[in-house]
Amino acid sequence: MNAFYSASPSQSWPGLWSHPQAHDLDYNRLDYWVNLARICEDGLIDGIFLADILAVHDVYQGSSDATLKSGCFCPTNDPMLLIPAMAAVTDHLTFGVTGNTTFEPPYLLARRLSTLDHLTEGRLAWNVVTGTAASAARALGRTDLPPHDERYDIADEFMEVVYKLWETSWDSDAAVRDKDSHIFADPSKVRPVRHAGRYFQCEGIHLSEPSPQRTPFIFSAGASGRGMRFAGRHAESAFISANSIPYARHLTDSLRGQAEACGRNGQDLKVFNAVTVIVAETDALAQEIMAETGRYSSADGNLAFLSGITGIDLSRYAPDEPIRHVESQAIQSIVEQMTRNSEGRVYTVADLAKFGPLRGPELFFCGSARTVCDQIETFVAQTGIDGLNLVRTVEPAGIRSFCDLVVPELQNRGLFKTAYRPGTMRQKMFPGRTPGVLASHPAAQV
Amino acid sequence: MNAFYSASPSQSWPGLWSHPQAHDLDYNRLDYWVNLARICEDGLIDGIFLADILAVHDVYQGSSDATLKSGCFCPTNDPMLLIPAMAAVTDHLTFGVTGNTTFEPPYLLARRLSTLDHLTEGRLAWNVVTGTAASAARALGRTDLPPHDERYDIADEFMEVVYKLWETSWDSDAAVRDKDSHIFADPSKVRPVRHAGRYFQCEGIHLSEPSPQRTPFIFSAGASGRGMRFAGRHAESAFISANSIPYARHLTDSLRGQAEACGRNGQDLKVFNAVTVIVAETDALAQEIMAETGRYSSADGNLAFLSGITGIDLSRYAPDEPIRHVESQAIQSIVEQMTRNSEGRVYTVADLAKFGPLRGPELFFCGSARTVCDQIETFVAQTGIDGLNLVRTVEPAGIRSFCDLVVPELQNRGLFKTAYRPGTMRQKMFPGRTPGVLASHPAAQV
């Protein structure tokens, strides 16, 4: 069970920062994050997963106005910098952080992630993304994004470089750290990486000594054909955002199949589905909270968000017009679900603008703990997924109510741990294994 | 008074991590940094200044062997990631962090620094560097560094881009954060930066809303002719490393002159000189500690360090041969002092390999609190500098003895504050001013 945030005032549900109980305007203060981390660890949440975006969404109405007004993933501070303060007040909570492979040299990102894996004592995951916004490319000095599939070719080579840095530059016994002999590292066990590829050149010793996991636990959220191939090859955990059992089943099976096609065990890829949860003492109260929360949700913000992540300008549709499928550079699984829903539903702009289960391409559970747990239990059993990504609503009230109400009910059903597992993030996800990657993972093969 | 560290086991004094009292092998753990930050704040130290290097020094003996063995600035984790955890346990301590302008897009570094300025509530300084090691260039996908002066041309344009992002993209009243109207930001007060220059292109809205200082307090350590011009234009604080009063006076006067040549007040540039301090209850005890500390200092590490920062392979000299002046891509002020000492001393390799005041191009004070304070008082009075950068030795014992012994003696003499000043880093350095840059600073003129 992950809690899903970004270093923004609001995220997938723009506007909820304006709720009277929301502390989300403090997204730029350390105490907001330290407090969230403590709540999550008290509630045995596995990890905090931090999304990121390198642009201000500007597809909706061809401008960033709705994005700025609603605080939709905007501003977005650097999420990596939240982790050290949260790690300092927790022992087991893990941290997944988004990092982009399209715009910066692998050598620097590799060091940043190694540093975090050291500072968290092996509680780090990296969510590998390739970028979906043309505006990010322009901010970063390009005229446009590379084409969708080429972004994944670039990412594949980026992974090769960082795997070499993490796995081959320092032998495990290179850093002897011996005070008696005054030897920090044995030079015969340290060597420069020499990579000269199509997209990247890198010749140098990795700047960090081996961290607890060496290669951080790898996340991926790609759900296009090429994105799934990438996830099948690299991801130890994949994030999907399916709003129906059949589609979640389809994505999960496809991801595991892609892993198997790469010579890996399909079960070595853990699948998490995004879900928004509104829980309260009773079903009726949860419905009331949902309706009340909706008053602070921004309709334009929702459309700006969905336009941004799909590349479809939803302002060009009439309110009751069904959304048509388009090819775009952006997140195809969301486009699929907005336009080709497996349960026959056709979404309109009016649906997509609303807070609640009708918005579309995400799962939404609302009710008492018992109701929510029934929904979770059914969804997990029938889709084969491994866990959920809890979408931020009004915080920290949202995550606290989940920890207070849903976690104990899941524990009563034997569906949730009663204590954290020891070890690194990889070991918490795959108990009994070593801190490092499996031999079948490409990081072990560079 | 700044404490000078890097995210490494040792730094300017390689090998001291092997001292029995040293905790510096914990450089990769959060508790080492959290503890240091608390000691510094208890001792009213102004700031922690974090050096950085994007390469493993490999000039000495044409290899990185001595660097790896002695743990000299190697490994070097990402220093930015130490700051959030230290900021979370302090209220006034400031943080200066090194960031390089040669290898990554301005848009990303600008966001990282804005995020830190938010999280520290305005306690951030950025030490602008352009890189001196050819090995860093090769690790980052280049065949070599750009020529020395061109690196500063690139840096000048980099500064122009980040100033535009920090100072012009969001008006001060753009982020209204109004829960009643549900408006996070007023789009009419936010605009994209549009920069198309020789080295950088950037078109986009800054991802962070205005932080307490907007532009973080700017440090620079350039001491070549071109580096001083850069510091005169941009730096609000300059770091020098002079081992004599005449040379410190010369550098300080030159820096202030450069600032004046840029239309600024020379006193708006604070100058800090690096100094290693060994202090104890008596002069004799301090001398004993210095000798004992020297047993853990690495001779080869010292030469690898000085070779790395000067670009001169000191292994090519006989132990008693005077060091000749050479032109190199690296730090000219250090080369100058190793080869053209203003007090007539000529250094040999044997000198430079030693722990203590003979090593050469840095200041070294050793003695009782009274002796050290006499040395500080004389140096400050006769050079016109504003403060000192305390070079890491055996930590945290080194900084603790400074706080316990030297700070009270300086306070007794009326030379040191008895409480922190309020406000942002810029306001602590220049009391009575606003949090932002002066109108005469180039950040205010973009």
Short mmCIF file of N, CA and C in Angstrom, two decimals, chain A residues 253-344:
data_model
loop_
_atom_site.label_atom_id
_atom_site.label_comp_id
_atom_site.label_asym_id
_atom_site.label_seq_id
_atom_site.Cartn_x
_atom_site.Cartn_y
_atom_site.Cartn_z
N ASP A 253 -1.77 -8.69 -16.69
CA ASP A 253 -1.32 -9.86 -17.46
C ASP A 253 -0.31 -9.45 -18.53
N SER A 254 -0.57 -8.32 -19.17
CA SER A 254 0.34 -7.87 -20.22
C SER A 254 1.72 -7.56 -19.64
N LEU A 255 1.73 -6.87 -18.49
CA LEU A 255 3.01 -6.52 -17.87
C LEU A 255 3.78 -7.77 -17.48
N ARG A 256 3.09 -8.72 -16.86
CA ARG A 256 3.80 -9.94 -16.45
C ARG A 256 4.27 -10.72 -17.68
N GLY A 257 3.47 -10.68 -18.73
CA GLY A 257 3.87 -11.34 -19.98
C GLY A 257 5.11 -10.69 -20.58
N GLN A 258 5.17 -9.36 -20.50
CA GLN A 258 6.35 -8.66 -21.01
C GLN A 258 7.58 -9.02 -20.19
N ALA A 259 7.41 -9.14 -18.88
CA ALA A 259 8.54 -9.54 -18.04
C ALA A 259 9.02 -10.93 -18.44
N GLU A 260 8.06 -11.83 -18.67
CA GLU A 260 8.44 -13.20 -19.05
C GLU A 260 9.14 -13.22 -20.41
N ALA A 261 8.67 -12.36 -21.31
CA ALA A 261 9.32 -12.28 -22.62
C ALA A 261 10.77 -11.83 -22.51
N CYS A 262 11.08 -11.15 -21.39
CA CYS A 262 12.48 -10.71 -21.15
C CYS A 262 13.24 -11.72 -20.31
N GLY A 263 12.70 -12.91 -20.15
CA GLY A 263 13.42 -13.94 -19.39
C GLY A 263 13.28 -13.80 -17.89
N ARG A 264 12.32 -13.00 -17.45
CA ARG A 264 12.10 -12.83 -16.01
C ARG A 264 10.86 -13.61 -15.60
N ASN A 265 10.71 -13.82 -14.29
CA ASN A 265 9.49 -14.41 -13.76
C ASN A 265 8.42 -13.31 -13.68
N GLY A 266 7.24 -13.57 -14.20
CA GLY A 266 6.17 -12.56 -14.19
C GLY A 266 5.84 -12.07 -12.79
N GLN A 267 6.01 -12.93 -11.80
CA GLN A 267 5.71 -12.54 -10.42
C GLN A 267 6.80 -11.64 -9.81
N ASP A 268 7.91 -11.49 -10.52
CA ASP A 268 8.95 -10.57 -10.03
C ASP A 268 8.61 -9.13 -10.38
N LEU A 269 7.47 -8.92 -10.99
CA LEU A 269 6.99 -7.58 -11.29
C LEU A 269 5.72 -7.35 -10.48
N LYS A 270 5.81 -6.54 -9.45
CA LYS A 270 4.65 -6.23 -8.60
C LYS A 270 3.83 -5.13 -9.27
N VAL A 271 2.51 -5.32 -9.31
CA VAL A 271 1.65 -4.34 -9.97
C VAL A 271 0.78 -3.61 -8.93
N PHE A 272 0.81 -2.29 -9.02
CA PHE A 272 0.02 -1.43 -8.12
C PHE A 272 -0.97 -0.63 -8.96
N ASN A 273 -2.21 -0.56 -8.49
CA ASN A 273 -3.20 0.25 -9.20
C ASN A 273 -3.55 1.49 -8.38
N ALA A 274 -3.68 2.62 -9.07
CA ALA A 274 -4.07 3.86 -8.39
C ALA A 274 -5.53 3.79 -7.97
N VAL A 275 -5.81 4.31 -6.79
CA VAL A 275 -7.21 4.36 -6.33
C VAL A 275 -7.38 5.56 -5.39
N THR A 276 -8.50 6.24 -5.57
CA THR A 276 -8.89 7.26 -4.60
C THR A 276 -9.85 6.62 -3.61
N VAL A 277 -9.60 6.81 -2.33
CA VAL A 277 -10.45 6.22 -1.29
C VAL A 277 -11.04 7.33 -0.42
N ILE A 278 -12.36 7.30 -0.27
CA ILE A 278 -13.03 8.14 0.74
C ILE A 278 -13.68 7.18 1.72
N VAL A 279 -13.20 7.19 2.95
CA VAL A 279 -13.70 6.24 3.94
C VAL A 279 -14.19 7.01 5.17
N ALA A 280 -15.23 6.47 5.81
CA ALA A 280 -15.74 7.09 7.04
C ALA A 280 -16.40 5.99 7.88
N GLU A 281 -16.95 6.38 9.01
CA GLU A 281 -17.52 5.38 9.91
C GLU A 281 -18.65 4.60 9.24
N THR A 282 -19.43 5.27 8.41
CA THR A 282 -20.55 4.60 7.73
C THR A 282 -20.53 4.94 6.24
N ASP A 283 -21.24 4.13 5.47
CA ASP A 283 -21.36 4.42 4.04
C ASP A 283 -21.96 5.80 3.80
N ALA A 284 -23.01 6.11 4.58
CA ALA A 284 -23.70 7.38 4.37
C ALA A 284 -22.77 8.56 4.64
N LEU A 285 -21.99 8.44 5.72
CA LEU A 285 -21.06 9.52 6.05
C LEU A 285 -19.98 9.66 4.97
N ALA A 286 -19.51 8.54 4.45
CA ALA A 286 -18.50 8.60 3.38
C ALA A 286 -19.07 9.30 2.15
N GLN A 287 -20.32 8.99 1.81
CA GLN A 287 -20.96 9.66 0.67
C GLN A 287 -21.06 11.17 0.91
N GLU A 288 -21.40 11.50 2.14
CA GLU A 288 -21.48 12.93 2.49
C GLU A 288 -20.13 13.61 2.34
N ILE A 289 -19.09 12.93 2.83
CA ILE A 289 -17.73 13.50 2.72
C ILE A 289 -17.34 13.65 1.26
N MET A 290 -17.72 12.66 0.46
CA MET A 290 -17.39 12.74 -0.96
C MET A 290 -18.06 13.96 -1.60
N ALA A 291 -19.34 14.13 -1.29
CA ALA A 291 -20.07 15.27 -1.87
C ALA A 291 -19.47 16.58 -1.39
N GLU A 292 -19.14 16.63 -0.11
CA GLU A 292 -18.58 17.86 0.47
C GLU A 292 -17.19 18.14 -0.11
N THR A 293 -16.38 17.09 -0.25
CA THR A 293 -15.05 17.25 -0.83
C THR A 293 -15.16 17.78 -2.26
N GLY A 294 -16.16 17.28 -2.97
CA GLY A 294 -16.36 17.69 -4.36
C GLY A 294 -16.57 19.18 -4.52
N ARG A 295 -17.07 19.82 -3.47
CA ARG A 295 -17.28 21.27 -3.55
C ARG A 295 -15.96 22.02 -3.71
N TYR A 296 -14.87 21.41 -3.30
CA TYR A 296 -13.57 22.07 -3.38
C TYR A 296 -12.75 21.59 -4.58
N SER A 297 -13.30 20.62 -5.29
CA SER A 297 -12.63 20.12 -6.49
C SER A 297 -12.83 21.10 -7.63
N SER A 298 -11.80 21.29 -8.42
CA SER A 298 -11.89 22.26 -9.51
C SER A 298 -12.23 21.55 -10.82
N ALA A 299 -13.38 21.89 -11.40
CA ALA A 299 -13.79 21.27 -12.67
C ALA A 299 -12.78 21.58 -13.77
N ASP A 300 -12.42 22.84 -13.89
CA ASP A 300 -11.43 23.21 -14.90
C ASP A 300 -10.08 22.57 -14.60
N GLY A 301 -9.76 22.47 -13.32
CA GLY A 301 -8.50 21.83 -12.93
C GLY A 301 -8.49 20.36 -13.33
N ASN A 302 -9.62 19.67 -13.10
CA ASN A 302 -9.69 18.26 -13.50
C ASN A 302 -9.48 18.11 -15.00
N LEU A 303 -10.11 19.00 -15.76
CA LEU A 303 -9.97 18.91 -17.22
C LEU A 303 -8.55 19.30 -17.66
N ALA A 304 -7.96 20.28 -16.97
CA ALA A 304 -6.58 20.66 -17.30
C ALA A 304 -5.63 19.49 -17.01
N PHE A 305 -5.89 18.80 -15.90
CA PHE A 305 -5.06 17.65 -15.53
C PHE A 305 -5.18 16.54 -16.57
N LEU A 306 -6.44 16.16 -16.89
CA LEU A 306 -6.64 15.06 -17.85
C LEU A 306 -6.17 15.47 -19.25
N SER A 307 -6.36 16.72 -19.61
CA SER A 307 -5.85 17.18 -20.91
C SER A 307 -4.32 17.09 -20.93
N GLY A 308 -3.71 17.47 -19.82
CA GLY A 308 -2.25 17.46 -19.75
C GLY A 308 -1.67 16.06 -19.86
N ILE A 309 -2.29 15.11 -19.15
CA ILE A 309 -1.68 13.78 -19.16
C ILE A 309 -2.08 12.96 -20.39
N THR A 310 -3.12 13.39 -21.11
CA THR A 310 -3.51 12.65 -22.32
C THR A 310 -3.11 13.36 -23.61
N GLY A 311 -2.80 14.64 -23.50
CA GLY A 311 -2.50 15.39 -24.72
C GLY A 311 -3.75 15.78 -25.51
N ILE A 312 -4.94 15.55 -24.96
CA ILE A 312 -6.20 15.90 -25.64
C ILE A 312 -6.77 17.17 -25.00
N ASP A 313 -6.98 18.21 -25.80
CA ASP A 313 -7.56 19.43 -25.25
C ASP A 313 -9.06 19.23 -25.07
N LEU A 314 -9.48 18.94 -23.84
CA LEU A 314 -10.88 18.62 -23.56
C LEU A 314 -11.80 19.84 -23.69
N SER A 315 -11.22 21.03 -23.81
CA SER A 315 -12.07 22.22 -23.99
C SER A 315 -12.69 22.24 -25.39
N ARG A 316 -12.18 21.38 -26.27
CA ARG A 316 -12.72 21.36 -27.64
C ARG A 316 -13.94 20.47 -27.77
N TYR A 317 -14.38 19.85 -26.67
CA TYR A 317 -15.58 19.01 -26.69
C TYR A 317 -16.73 19.76 -26.03
N ALA A 318 -17.96 19.50 -26.52
CA ALA A 318 -19.14 19.99 -25.81
C ALA A 318 -19.28 19.17 -24.52
N PRO A 319 -19.96 19.74 -23.50
CA PRO A 319 -20.02 19.05 -22.20
C PRO A 319 -20.54 17.61 -22.29
N ASP A 320 -21.49 17.35 -23.19
CA ASP A 320 -22.09 16.01 -23.21
C ASP A 320 -21.59 15.17 -24.39
N GLU A 321 -20.52 15.63 -25.03
CA GLU A 321 -20.02 14.92 -26.20
C GLU A 321 -19.07 13.80 -25.76
N PRO A 322 -19.23 12.62 -26.31
CA PRO A 322 -18.31 11.53 -25.93
C PRO A 322 -16.88 11.85 -26.40
N ILE A 323 -15.92 11.45 -25.58
CA ILE A 323 -14.52 11.72 -25.92
C ILE A 323 -14.05 10.70 -26.96
N ARG A 324 -13.46 11.20 -28.03
CA ARG A 324 -12.96 10.33 -29.09
C ARG A 324 -11.50 9.96 -28.85
N HIS A 325 -11.17 8.79 -29.33
CA HIS A 325 -9.78 8.33 -29.18
C HIS A 325 -8.86 9.10 -30.12
N VAL A 326 -7.72 9.49 -29.63
CA VAL A 326 -6.72 10.15 -30.46
C VAL A 326 -5.37 9.53 -30.17
N GLU A 327 -4.49 9.64 -31.14
CA GLU A 327 -3.10 9.25 -30.90
C GLU A 327 -2.37 10.47 -30.34
N SER A 328 -1.67 10.31 -29.26
CA SER A 328 -0.92 11.44 -28.73
C SER A 328 0.40 10.95 -28.18
N GLN A 329 1.25 11.90 -27.82
CA GLN A 329 2.55 11.58 -27.22
C GLN A 329 2.37 11.15 -25.77
N ALA A 330 1.20 11.35 -25.23
CA ALA A 330 1.04 11.28 -23.78
C ALA A 330 0.52 9.92 -23.33
N ILE A 331 -0.05 9.88 -22.13
CA ILE A 331 -0.28 8.61 -21.46
C ILE A 331 -1.43 7.84 -22.12
N GLN A 332 -1.07 6.78 -22.86
CA GLN A 332 -2.04 6.07 -23.69
C GLN A 332 -3.06 5.29 -22.87
N SER A 333 -2.68 4.76 -21.72
CA SER A 333 -3.64 3.95 -20.97
C SER A 333 -4.80 4.81 -20.48
N ILE A 334 -4.51 6.06 -20.17
CA ILE A 334 -5.58 6.96 -19.73
C ILE A 334 -6.47 7.31 -20.94
N VAL A 335 -5.83 7.58 -22.07
CA VAL A 335 -6.61 7.85 -23.29
C VAL A 335 -7.52 6.66 -23.59
N GLU A 336 -6.97 5.47 -23.53
CA GLU A 336 -7.76 4.25 -23.80
C GLU A 336 -9.01 4.20 -22.95
N GLN A 337 -8.80 4.47 -21.65
CA GLN A 337 -9.93 4.31 -20.74
C GLN A 337 -10.95 5.43 -20.86
N MET A 338 -10.48 6.60 -21.27
CA MET A 338 -11.42 7.70 -21.45
C MET A 338 -12.25 7.50 -22.71
N THR A 339 -11.78 6.64 -23.60
CA THR A 339 -12.39 6.60 -24.93
C THR A 339 -12.86 5.21 -25.34
N ARG A 340 -12.33 4.19 -24.72
CA ARG A 340 -12.69 2.83 -25.14
C ARG A 340 -12.92 2.00 -23.89
N ASN A 341 -13.77 2.47 -23.02
CA ASN A 341 -13.93 1.81 -21.72
C ASN A 341 -14.42 0.39 -21.88
N SER A 342 -13.79 -0.49 -21.15
CA SER A 342 -14.07 -1.92 -21.32
C SER A 342 -15.44 -2.30 -20.79
N GLU A 343 -16.03 -1.43 -19.97
CA GLU A 343 -17.38 -1.74 -19.50
C GLU A 343 -18.44 -0.99 -20.30
N GLY A 344 -18.05 -0.47 -21.42
CA GLY A 344 -19.02 0.11 -22.32
C GLY A 344 -19.37 1.55 -22.05
#
